[in-house]
Coordinates of C-alpha atoms in Angstrom, one line a residue:
Chain A
M1 CA 1.9 56.7 37.3
S2 CA -0.7 54.9 39.3
A3 CA -0.1 51.2 40.1
R4 CA -4.0 50.6 40.2
G5 CA -6.5 50.5 37.5
F6 CA -6.3 50.1 33.7
N7 CA -3.3 51.8 32.2
P8 CA -3.3 51.8 28.3
M9 CA 0.4 52.7 28.2
R10 CA 1.4 49.6 30.3
F11 CA -1.2 47.4 28.4
G12 CA 0.4 48.3 25.1
I13 CA 3.9 47.5 26.3
Y14 CA 2.9 44.0 27.3
L15 CA 0.8 43.5 24.3
L16 CA 4.0 44.4 22.1
L17 CA 6.2 42.2 24.4
F18 CA 3.9 39.4 24.0
L19 CA 3.4 39.6 20.3
F20 CA 7.2 39.6 19.7
L21 CA 7.5 36.8 22.1
M22 CA 5.0 34.8 19.8
L23 CA 6.8 35.8 16.8
F24 CA 10.2 34.6 18.2
L25 CA 8.7 31.3 19.2
V26 CA 7.0 30.4 15.6
P27 CA 10.1 28.4 14.5
V28 CA 10.1 26.5 17.8
Y29 CA 6.3 25.8 17.4
V30 CA 6.7 24.6 13.8
M31 CA 9.8 22.5 14.8
L32 CA 7.9 20.8 17.7
I33 CA 4.6 20.0 16.0
S34 CA 6.3 18.9 12.8
S35 CA 8.9 16.5 14.6
F36 CA 5.9 14.7 16.6
K37 CA 3.9 14.0 13.3
S38 CA 4.1 10.9 11.4
F39 CA 5.5 10.9 7.8
A40 CA 1.9 10.5 6.5
E41 CA 0.7 13.6 8.5
V42 CA 3.6 15.8 7.9
Q43 CA 3.0 15.5 4.1
D44 CA -0.6 16.7 4.5
L45 CA 0.3 20.5 3.9
S46 CA -3.2 21.7 4.8
R47 CA -2.3 20.6 8.4
M48 CA 1.2 22.1 8.4
W49 CA 0.3 24.5 11.1
L50 CA -1.8 22.4 13.1
P51 CA -0.5 20.3 16.1
P52 CA -0.1 16.5 15.5
K53 CA -3.3 14.4 15.5
E54 CA -1.7 11.5 17.1
P55 CA 1.8 12.5 18.5
T56 CA 4.5 10.1 17.9
L57 CA 8.2 9.8 18.8
E58 CA 8.9 7.8 15.4
S59 CA 10.6 10.8 13.6
F60 CA 13.2 11.1 16.6
R61 CA 13.7 7.3 16.4
V62 CA 14.6 7.7 12.6
A63 CA 16.6 10.8 13.3
W64 CA 18.6 9.2 15.8
F65 CA 19.2 5.6 14.4
G66 CA 18.5 6.3 10.7
I67 CA 17.1 3.7 8.2
P68 CA 20.2 1.8 7.0
E69 CA 18.2 -0.1 4.3
K70 CA 17.2 3.2 2.6
G71 CA 20.8 4.6 3.1
L72 CA 19.5 7.2 5.7
R73 CA 22.2 7.7 8.3
G74 CA 21.0 8.5 11.9
L75 CA 22.6 11.4 13.8
S76 CA 23.7 9.4 16.9
L77 CA 27.2 8.9 15.6
N78 CA 27.4 12.5 14.5
I79 CA 26.4 14.0 17.9
L80 CA 29.0 11.9 19.5
N81 CA 31.5 13.5 17.0
S82 CA 30.4 16.8 18.0
F83 CA 31.0 16.3 21.6
K84 CA 34.4 14.5 20.8
L85 CA 35.2 17.7 18.9
T86 CA 33.8 20.5 21.0
I87 CA 34.9 19.4 24.4
P88 CA 38.6 19.1 23.9
A89 CA 38.7 22.0 21.7
T90 CA 36.7 24.1 24.3
I91 CA 39.1 23.2 27.2
I92 CA 42.3 23.7 25.3
S93 CA 41.3 27.2 24.0
S94 CA 40.0 28.5 27.3
L95 CA 43.3 27.5 29.0
L96 CA 45.2 29.3 26.2
G97 CA 43.0 32.2 26.4
S98 CA 43.2 32.4 30.2
M99 CA 47.2 32.7 30.1
N100 CA 47.0 35.0 27.2
G101 CA 44.6 37.3 29.0
Y102 CA 46.5 37.2 32.2
I103 CA 49.8 38.4 30.3
L104 CA 47.9 40.9 28.3
S105 CA 46.1 42.5 31.3
K106 CA 48.8 42.3 34.0
W107 CA 52.1 41.9 32.5
K108 CA 52.0 44.4 29.6
F109 CA 55.3 44.8 28.0
R110 CA 56.1 47.3 25.1
G111 CA 54.1 46.3 22.0
A112 CA 51.6 44.2 23.9
N113 CA 48.7 46.4 22.8
L114 CA 49.8 46.0 19.2
I115 CA 50.2 42.2 19.4
F116 CA 46.8 42.1 21.0
T117 CA 45.2 44.2 18.2
L118 CA 47.0 42.0 15.6
M119 CA 45.4 38.9 17.5
L120 CA 41.9 40.4 17.6
F121 CA 41.9 40.8 13.7
G122 CA 41.9 37.0 13.6
M123 CA 38.4 37.0 15.1
F124 CA 37.0 39.0 12.2
I125 CA 38.6 37.6 9.1
P126 CA 36.4 35.8 6.8
Y127 CA 37.6 32.2 7.0
Q128 CA 37.4 31.7 3.4
S129 CA 40.6 33.9 3.1
I130 CA 42.5 31.1 4.9
L131 CA 40.7 28.0 3.8
I132 CA 42.8 27.0 0.9
P133 CA 46.2 26.9 2.8
L134 CA 44.5 25.4 5.9
T135 CA 43.2 22.4 4.1
R136 CA 46.6 21.8 2.6
V137 CA 48.4 22.2 5.9
I138 CA 46.1 20.1 7.8
A139 CA 46.4 17.3 5.2
A140 CA 50.2 17.8 5.1
I141 CA 50.6 17.2 8.8
G142 CA 48.3 14.1 8.6
L143 CA 45.3 15.4 10.2
G144 CA 43.3 15.7 7.0
G145 CA 39.7 14.4 7.4
T146 CA 40.0 13.9 11.0
I147 CA 38.3 15.4 14.1
W148 CA 41.9 16.2 15.6
G149 CA 42.5 18.4 12.7
L150 CA 39.2 20.2 13.5
I151 CA 40.1 20.5 17.1
L152 CA 43.5 22.2 16.2
I153 CA 41.6 24.6 13.9
H154 CA 39.1 25.5 16.7
V155 CA 41.8 25.9 19.2
V156 CA 43.9 28.2 16.9
Y157 CA 41.1 30.4 15.7
G158 CA 39.6 30.3 19.3
I159 CA 42.6 32.3 20.6
P160 CA 41.4 35.8 19.7
I161 CA 38.2 35.6 21.4
T162 CA 39.2 33.6 24.5
T163 CA 42.1 36.0 24.9
L164 CA 39.8 39.0 24.6
I165 CA 37.2 37.8 27.0
F166 CA 39.8 36.8 29.5
R167 CA 41.8 40.1 29.3
N168 CA 38.6 42.0 29.8
Y169 CA 37.7 39.8 32.8
Y170 CA 41.2 40.2 34.4
A171 CA 41.2 43.7 34.0
E172 CA 38.5 44.0 36.6
V173 CA 40.8 42.3 39.1
P174 CA 42.6 45.0 41.1
D175 CA 46.4 45.2 40.2
E176 CA 47.1 45.6 44.1
I177 CA 46.2 41.9 44.5
I178 CA 49.1 41.0 41.9
E179 CA 51.5 43.5 43.4
A180 CA 51.0 42.0 46.7
A181 CA 51.7 38.5 45.4
R182 CA 54.9 39.8 43.7
I183 CA 56.2 41.5 47.0
D184 CA 55.6 38.1 48.5
G185 CA 58.0 36.8 46.0
A186 CA 55.6 34.9 43.6
G187 CA 56.6 34.9 40.0
I188 CA 54.5 35.2 36.9
F189 CA 53.4 31.4 37.1
G190 CA 53.0 31.5 40.9
T191 CA 50.8 34.6 40.9
Y192 CA 48.7 33.0 38.2
W193 CA 48.2 29.7 39.9
H194 CA 47.9 31.0 43.5
V195 CA 46.1 34.3 43.0
L196 CA 44.5 34.7 39.7
F197 CA 43.4 31.1 38.6
P198 CA 41.2 30.8 41.9
L199 CA 39.4 34.0 41.1
S200 CA 38.9 32.9 37.3
L201 CA 35.8 30.4 37.6
P202 CA 33.3 33.0 36.4
G203 CA 35.6 33.9 33.5
F204 CA 36.1 30.2 32.7
V205 CA 32.2 29.6 32.8
V206 CA 31.6 32.5 30.3
V207 CA 34.5 31.5 27.8
I208 CA 33.6 27.8 27.9
I209 CA 30.0 28.4 27.1
W210 CA 31.1 30.8 24.4
Q211 CA 33.5 28.2 22.8
F212 CA 31.3 25.3 23.4
T213 CA 28.5 27.1 21.5
S214 CA 30.4 28.4 18.6
I215 CA 32.4 25.1 18.1
W216 CA 29.1 23.1 18.3
N217 CA 27.3 25.2 16.0
E218 CA 30.3 25.7 13.4
F219 CA 29.9 24.5 9.9
L220 CA 32.3 26.0 7.3
F221 CA 35.6 24.3 8.7
A222 CA 33.6 21.0 9.3
V223 CA 32.2 20.7 5.9
T224 CA 35.6 21.5 4.2
I225 CA 37.7 19.4 6.3
L226 CA 35.7 16.2 7.2
Q227 CA 34.4 14.5 3.9
R228 CA 33.6 11.3 5.6
P229 CA 30.1 11.0 6.9
D230 CA 31.1 9.0 10.0
Q231 CA 33.6 11.6 10.9
Q232 CA 31.2 14.7 10.6
P233 CA 29.8 16.7 13.4
I234 CA 26.1 17.3 13.8
T235 CA 25.8 20.5 11.9
V236 CA 27.1 18.9 8.6
A237 CA 25.0 15.8 9.2
L238 CA 22.0 17.8 9.7
N239 CA 22.6 19.8 6.6
N240 CA 23.0 16.5 4.6
L241 CA 19.8 15.2 6.2
S242 CA 17.8 18.2 5.1
G243 CA 19.5 18.1 1.6
S244 CA 19.1 14.4 1.0
Q245 CA 16.7 12.9 -1.5
I246 CA 14.4 11.2 1.0
K247 CA 13.1 14.4 2.5
E248 CA 11.1 13.3 5.5
W249 CA 10.4 16.7 7.1
N250 CA 9.2 15.3 10.3
V251 CA 12.6 13.5 10.7
V252 CA 14.4 16.7 9.5
M253 CA 12.7 18.8 12.1
A254 CA 13.5 16.1 14.8
G255 CA 17.0 16.2 13.6
A256 CA 17.2 19.9 14.0
L257 CA 15.7 19.7 17.5
I258 CA 18.3 17.1 18.4
A259 CA 21.1 19.3 17.0
A260 CA 20.1 22.2 18.7
L261 CA 19.3 20.8 22.2
P262 CA 22.8 20.9 23.8
T263 CA 23.5 24.5 23.3
L264 CA 19.9 25.4 24.0
L265 CA 20.0 23.7 27.4
L266 CA 23.4 25.4 28.1
Y267 CA 21.8 28.7 27.4
I268 CA 18.7 28.1 29.4
I269 CA 20.6 26.9 32.3
L270 CA 23.5 29.3 32.2
G271 CA 22.0 32.2 30.2
R272 CA 23.4 34.9 32.3
F273 CA 27.0 33.8 31.6
F274 CA 26.1 33.5 27.8
I275 CA 24.9 37.1 27.7
R276 CA 28.2 38.3 29.5
G277 CA 30.2 36.4 26.7
L278 CA 28.0 38.0 24.1
L279 CA 28.7 41.5 25.5
A280 CA 32.4 40.7 25.7
G281 CA 32.4 39.7 22.1
S282 CA 31.5 43.2 21.1
V283 CA 35.4 44.1 21.3
K284 CA 35.2 46.6 23.9
G285 CA 33.1 44.9 26.7
Chain B
M1 CA 69.4 40.7 33.5
S2 CA 67.3 42.6 36.0
Q3 CA 64.3 40.9 37.7
A4 CA 61.8 43.1 35.8
R5 CA 63.5 42.5 32.5
K6 CA 63.6 38.8 33.0
E7 CA 59.9 38.8 33.9
R8 CA 58.9 40.8 30.9
W9 CA 60.7 38.1 28.9
T10 CA 58.9 35.4 30.5
A11 CA 55.6 37.2 29.9
F12 CA 56.5 37.4 26.1
L13 CA 57.4 33.7 26.0
I14 CA 54.0 32.8 27.4
L15 CA 52.4 34.5 24.7
L16 CA 54.7 33.3 22.0
P17 CA 52.9 30.1 21.0
S18 CA 49.7 31.9 20.4
I19 CA 51.6 34.7 18.5
I20 CA 53.4 32.0 16.4
L21 CA 50.2 30.2 15.6
L22 CA 48.2 33.3 14.6
A23 CA 51.0 34.6 12.6
I24 CA 51.0 31.4 10.5
F25 CA 47.4 30.6 10.6
V26 CA 46.1 34.2 9.9
Y27 CA 48.6 36.3 8.4
G28 CA 50.8 33.6 6.8
F29 CA 47.7 31.9 5.2
I30 CA 46.3 35.2 4.0
A31 CA 49.6 35.9 2.2
W32 CA 49.4 32.3 0.8
T33 CA 45.8 32.7 -0.2
A34 CA 46.7 36.1 -1.8
R35 CA 49.5 34.4 -3.9
V36 CA 47.1 31.6 -4.9
S37 CA 44.7 34.2 -6.3
M38 CA 47.5 35.6 -8.5
S39 CA 48.3 31.9 -9.9
A40 CA 47.1 29.7 -12.7
W41 CA 46.0 27.0 -10.2
D42 CA 42.9 25.5 -11.9
G43 CA 42.4 21.9 -10.9
I44 CA 43.5 19.5 -8.0
V45 CA 47.2 19.9 -8.6
P46 CA 48.7 23.2 -7.3
D47 CA 50.1 25.5 -10.0
Y48 CA 51.8 28.6 -8.7
T49 CA 52.5 30.1 -12.2
W50 CA 52.2 33.8 -11.7
V51 CA 49.1 35.5 -13.5
G52 CA 49.0 38.8 -11.8
F53 CA 45.5 40.1 -11.3
E54 CA 43.9 37.9 -14.1
N55 CA 41.7 36.0 -11.7
Y56 CA 40.5 39.4 -10.3
N57 CA 39.8 40.6 -13.7
R58 CA 37.6 37.6 -14.6
L59 CA 35.4 38.7 -11.6
F60 CA 34.9 42.2 -12.7
T61 CA 35.2 42.4 -16.5
K62 CA 33.4 40.9 -19.5
A63 CA 36.3 38.7 -20.0
G64 CA 35.0 36.5 -17.0
G65 CA 31.7 35.5 -18.6
V66 CA 29.4 33.9 -16.3
S67 CA 31.7 34.4 -13.3
A68 CA 31.6 38.2 -13.7
I69 CA 27.9 38.2 -14.0
R70 CA 27.7 36.0 -10.9
F71 CA 30.0 38.0 -9.0
R72 CA 28.3 41.1 -9.8
I73 CA 25.0 39.8 -8.6
D74 CA 26.8 38.4 -5.3
L75 CA 28.0 42.0 -4.5
W76 CA 24.5 43.5 -4.8
N77 CA 23.1 40.6 -2.8
T78 CA 25.6 41.0 0.0
F79 CA 24.9 44.7 -0.1
F80 CA 21.3 44.5 0.3
F81 CA 21.3 41.6 2.7
T82 CA 23.7 43.6 4.9
I83 CA 21.8 46.8 4.8
L84 CA 18.4 45.2 5.5
F85 CA 19.7 42.8 8.2
L86 CA 21.7 45.5 10.0
L87 CA 18.5 47.7 9.8
G88 CA 16.2 45.0 11.2
C89 CA 18.4 43.9 14.1
V90 CA 19.2 47.5 15.3
V91 CA 15.6 48.8 15.0
V92 CA 13.7 45.9 16.4
G93 CA 16.6 45.2 19.0
M94 CA 16.4 48.8 20.2
F95 CA 12.6 48.8 20.3
L96 CA 12.6 45.5 22.4
A97 CA 15.3 46.8 24.8
I98 CA 13.4 50.2 25.3
L99 CA 10.1 48.1 26.0
L100 CA 11.9 45.8 28.5
D101 CA 13.6 48.9 30.1
Q102 CA 10.0 49.9 31.4
H103 CA 10.2 47.8 34.5
V104 CA 8.2 44.9 33.2
R105 CA 7.2 41.9 35.0
G106 CA 8.5 38.6 33.7
E107 CA 11.4 40.5 32.1
G108 CA 13.5 37.4 32.3
I109 CA 11.0 35.2 30.4
F110 CA 10.8 37.8 27.4
R111 CA 14.6 38.2 27.4
T112 CA 15.3 34.5 27.3
A113 CA 12.7 34.1 24.4
Y114 CA 14.2 36.9 22.3
L115 CA 17.8 35.8 23.1
F116 CA 17.6 32.0 22.5
P117 CA 18.0 31.8 18.7
M118 CA 21.5 33.1 19.2
S119 CA 22.4 29.8 20.9
L120 CA 21.5 27.9 17.7
S121 CA 23.5 27.0 14.8
F122 CA 23.0 29.0 11.6
V123 CA 22.4 25.4 10.0
V124 CA 19.4 24.8 12.4
T125 CA 17.9 28.2 11.6
G126 CA 18.4 27.5 8.0
V127 CA 16.7 24.0 8.0
V128 CA 13.7 25.3 10.1
W129 CA 13.2 28.5 8.2
Q130 CA 13.5 26.5 4.9
W131 CA 10.5 24.6 6.0
I132 CA 8.5 27.6 7.1
F133 CA 9.3 29.7 3.9
A134 CA 9.2 26.8 1.4
P135 CA 6.4 28.0 -1.1
G136 CA 5.1 24.7 -2.1
A137 CA 3.6 23.9 -5.6
P138 CA 0.9 26.0 -7.1
G139 CA -2.4 24.8 -5.6
R140 CA -0.4 23.0 -2.9
P141 CA 0.8 25.8 -0.8
R142 CA 3.3 25.0 2.0
G143 CA 4.8 27.1 4.8
I144 CA 3.8 30.6 5.2
N145 CA 1.8 30.2 2.0
A146 CA -0.4 27.6 3.5
L147 CA -1.0 29.8 6.5
L148 CA -1.8 32.8 4.2
G149 CA -4.2 30.4 2.5
T150 CA -6.0 29.3 5.7
L151 CA -6.3 33.1 6.6
G152 CA -7.9 33.8 3.4
L153 CA -5.0 36.0 2.3
E154 CA -4.2 34.0 -1.0
Q155 CA -3.3 37.3 -2.7
L156 CA -0.3 37.5 -0.5
Q157 CA 1.3 34.3 -1.5
W158 CA 4.6 34.4 -3.4
P159 CA 7.3 32.1 -4.2
W160 CA 9.6 33.4 -1.4
F161 CA 13.2 32.3 -1.8
I162 CA 12.8 30.8 -5.1
S163 CA 11.2 33.9 -6.7
T164 CA 13.4 35.4 -9.4
E165 CA 11.7 38.8 -9.2
S166 CA 13.7 41.9 -8.4
I167 CA 13.4 45.6 -7.8
G168 CA 16.3 47.0 -9.7
P169 CA 19.4 45.0 -8.5
F170 CA 17.6 43.8 -5.4
H171 CA 16.4 40.2 -5.6
L172 CA 13.2 39.6 -3.5
A173 CA 14.2 36.1 -2.8
L174 CA 16.6 37.6 -0.2
I175 CA 13.9 38.7 2.1
P176 CA 13.2 35.2 3.8
L177 CA 16.9 34.8 4.4
I178 CA 17.1 38.3 5.9
I179 CA 14.2 37.5 8.2
A180 CA 16.0 34.2 9.2
A181 CA 19.2 35.9 10.0
A182 CA 17.5 38.9 11.8
W183 CA 15.4 36.3 13.7
Q184 CA 18.6 34.9 15.0
M185 CA 20.8 38.0 15.6
T186 CA 18.3 40.6 16.9
G187 CA 18.5 39.2 20.4
Y188 CA 22.1 40.3 20.3
T189 CA 21.4 44.0 19.6
M190 CA 18.7 43.8 22.2
A191 CA 20.9 42.5 24.8
M192 CA 23.5 45.1 23.9
Y193 CA 21.0 47.9 24.3
L194 CA 19.6 46.6 27.4
A195 CA 23.2 46.6 29.0
G196 CA 23.6 50.2 27.7
L197 CA 20.2 51.4 29.2
R198 CA 20.9 49.7 32.5
G199 CA 24.3 51.6 32.5
I200 CA 22.6 55.0 32.4
P201 CA 22.3 56.4 35.8
E202 CA 18.7 56.8 37.1
E203 CA 19.6 60.2 38.4
L204 CA 19.9 61.5 34.9
R205 CA 16.3 60.6 34.0
E206 CA 15.1 61.9 37.3
A207 CA 16.8 65.3 36.6
A208 CA 15.3 65.5 33.2
R209 CA 11.9 64.6 34.6
V210 CA 12.2 67.2 37.2
D211 CA 12.9 69.7 34.4
G212 CA 9.6 68.7 32.8
A213 CA 10.6 66.5 30.1
T214 CA 8.4 63.7 28.8
E215 CA 9.5 60.0 28.6
V216 CA 9.7 60.2 24.9
H217 CA 11.7 63.3 25.1
I218 CA 14.2 61.8 27.6
Y219 CA 14.6 58.8 25.2
R220 CA 15.0 61.0 22.1
S221 CA 17.3 63.6 23.6
I222 CA 19.2 62.0 26.4
I223 CA 19.2 58.1 25.9
M224 CA 19.6 57.6 22.2
P225 CA 22.6 59.8 21.9
M226 CA 24.2 57.8 24.8
L227 CA 23.7 54.5 23.0
R228 CA 25.5 55.7 19.9
P229 CA 28.6 53.8 20.7
I230 CA 26.6 50.6 21.2
T231 CA 25.1 51.0 17.8
L232 CA 28.6 51.4 16.2
S233 CA 29.7 48.3 18.1
A234 CA 26.5 46.4 16.9
L235 CA 26.9 47.5 13.3
I236 CA 30.6 46.3 13.2
V237 CA 29.9 43.0 14.8
L238 CA 26.8 42.1 12.8
G239 CA 28.3 43.7 9.6
H240 CA 31.3 41.5 9.5
I241 CA 29.0 38.5 10.1
S242 CA 26.7 39.5 7.3
L243 CA 29.5 40.3 4.8
K244 CA 30.8 36.7 5.1
I245 CA 27.6 34.8 6.0
F246 CA 27.6 31.3 4.6
D247 CA 26.0 28.5 6.7
L248 CA 22.6 30.1 6.8
I249 CA 22.4 30.5 3.0
Y250 CA 24.1 27.3 2.2
T251 CA 21.5 25.3 4.3
M252 CA 18.5 27.5 3.4
T253 CA 18.8 27.9 -0.4
G254 CA 22.1 27.7 -1.7
K255 CA 22.8 29.9 -4.8
G256 CA 19.1 29.8 -5.8
P257 CA 17.7 30.0 -9.4
G258 CA 19.8 32.6 -11.4
F259 CA 21.8 33.2 -8.4
V260 CA 19.2 35.1 -6.7
T261 CA 20.5 34.2 -3.1
D262 CA 24.0 33.6 -4.0
V263 CA 26.7 35.5 -2.0
P264 CA 30.5 35.6 -2.4
S265 CA 31.1 32.9 0.4
I266 CA 28.9 30.4 -1.6
F267 CA 30.6 31.3 -4.9
M268 CA 34.0 30.8 -3.2
F269 CA 33.0 27.5 -1.8
E270 CA 31.5 26.1 -5.0
T271 CA 34.4 27.3 -7.1
T272 CA 37.1 26.1 -4.8
F273 CA 35.9 22.9 -3.2
Q274 CA 33.5 21.6 -5.7
G275 CA 34.9 23.1 -9.0
N276 CA 38.5 22.9 -8.1
H277 CA 39.2 26.3 -9.5
Y278 CA 41.5 27.1 -6.7
A279 CA 42.9 30.5 -8.1
Q280 CA 39.5 32.0 -8.8
G281 CA 38.1 30.8 -5.4
A282 CA 41.3 32.4 -3.8
A283 CA 40.5 35.7 -5.7
I284 CA 36.9 35.7 -4.4
S285 CA 38.1 35.1 -0.6
I286 CA 40.7 38.0 -0.8
I287 CA 37.9 40.3 -2.1
M288 CA 35.7 39.2 0.9
L289 CA 38.7 39.8 3.4
F290 CA 39.1 43.4 2.0
M291 CA 35.2 44.0 2.4
V292 CA 35.5 42.9 5.9
A293 CA 38.7 44.7 6.7
F294 CA 37.1 48.0 5.4
V295 CA 34.7 47.7 8.2
V296 CA 36.7 46.1 10.9
V297 CA 40.3 47.7 10.8
P298 CA 39.4 51.4 11.4
Y299 CA 37.4 50.2 14.5
L300 CA 40.3 48.0 15.7
V301 CA 42.8 50.7 15.2
T302 CA 40.5 53.4 17.0
S303 CA 40.2 50.9 19.9
L304 CA 44.0 50.5 20.1
R305 CA 44.7 54.2 20.0
G306 CA 42.1 54.7 22.8
E307 CA 43.8 52.2 24.8
V308 CA 47.3 53.5 24.5
E309 CA 46.0 57.1 25.5
R310 CA 44.4 55.8 28.6

C-alpha cells in the first residue's frame, strides 16, 4: 500500500467513519441548537434543524431555576439530590466491592466460585422482580421516600458489578506478592491494607466511574421510591419536565444537557477507564 | 484451629455482609415477589390469599381480557425490539470496529464520538430522540418529518412512534425506539470488538498475507471466527438489557396508542404502582425474570464451570 497519492480504499474508510460520526452527533446538534433558542423560535418548526438566530441562555436559566409562578420546577435542587445520592453510594459500593473482589481472587475457599456466580446473577435480574418487596422493606425500615433509602439500594445492587470488576482487577496482581506478605506475617487485613490497597488506584478509578455513571443515570428505582419532587434526582425531574403540560422544548433540551453534563464530562476526561469498566462488565473481562 | 483454617473463616466473614444482603435483596425478594404473584393482592392493602396461577392465567388466556391482549402485544414487542436492536448493535458495532482497526488517523476522536452515548441516561436519550422523532401535526411536520420536507422527500414522512401500522405482529412504531436504543448501545459492541481485534496477534495476519490471502479473506476466515466469543458476550449483555428495557420507552413514548410501544416493564410499572394491582404486576415481573434467566443462566453456569476447570 503506497503512503502517497490518492487511495480510494483509504478515502472510503475515512468517508464512512466521518458519516457515522455525523450520524452519532445528530442528537447533540439538535440538543445544542434547540437549547440556545428562545421559546418563540423553538416553536417555529420550519427552523427546527437550523441554528438559533439569536442564541440566548434563557432556556438554561429557566431549566435551572424554573418558573415558580407557572408551577415549573427548576432542576437545580434535583441535580444537588443526584450528587447527594451518587457520591456516597459510589464510595460505599466501591469499598465493598474492593474487599469482596480481594477475597474472591486471593483467598478463595471452597464454594467461593459458586457464591461469586450467585452474586453475579444479581447484576442481571430485571429489577421489576424485586421492586414490590423492596418498596415495602424500604418503607418498613423508615427509609421510604428518602435519598438514604435509594443510597442503600444502590449499594446493595452495586455489589455484583463492583465485586466482579475488582475480582478481575486483582486477578492480574501476582499471587507471589500476597504470598510474600503472608510469609512476613501479614494477615488478611494487613495484606490488603499494606500490599493490595496501594495497588488499587486504577481499579478504583474504573469502578468509581462505572458506579457514578450508572447511579447518576438510574431511573426505575428513583421513580418508584422517591415520590416527592424535591427529593427526586435529575433523571426523574427531567422526565417530569419533558412530560409536563408546559412543554417548552428549548427548556427541555437545556434540561437534558444539564442532566447529561456530569457523566459526559467524566467520560471525556477519563474515557479510558470508562471503557475498561465497560469491558469488565461483559462478565469475562 | 490451624492458621490456614482460621484465615479461611476470616475470608468468609468478610464476604458475609454482602452474601446476606444479596441473599435477602435478590433471592429473598424474588421468592417474595413469586409469592405475591400467586396471591389475591389487588389494591393498596396486602392480601396474601393463595390463588395459585390465576394471575398468570389472566395474562395468557381469554379470561384476562384486556390484560391478556396487552401482554401478548408486549411479548411480541419485546421479541422484535430485542432481535432488531441486537442486530443493529452487532452489525454496526463490528463494522465500525473493523473500520477503526485500519490504522486510521484520529482514531481517538471517532472512538470517543461513537461511545459517548453510553455515558448518558436512557432518560436523556429518550427525551432527545422524542423531540427528533416527534412527527408533528399534518401540515405542520416536526423533527425528522420537517427535515424530510425540507429535502423534498415528503413521501417518506410518517407518524413514527405514534404510528399504529404493523407488519404482522410487528408494530412499526417500535422503529424509532430501536434506533434510539441502538444509537446509545452500538458503541458498546464497537468497543468490545475493537478490544478483540487488538488482541489478535499481528503475526497471524502477516502469516496469512504471506500465504497470499486478501484482507477481506483474512477478516472472513480468520478474524471473524475469533470474534465469536465476543459476539456471544455482547448478545448476552445487550439481550438482558433489551428484555427489561424501561426508562427509554417510558420517557420516549410510554405504552403508545393501542399499546404499540408497550413492553412488559411498562405494563408491570403501570399495573403495580399506578393501578395498585400488585399480584398482577408481580406475575408480569416473574415472567420477565424467567425471560432474562433463560438467556443469562446458561452463560453464568458455563463461565463458572470454565473457572473450576482452570
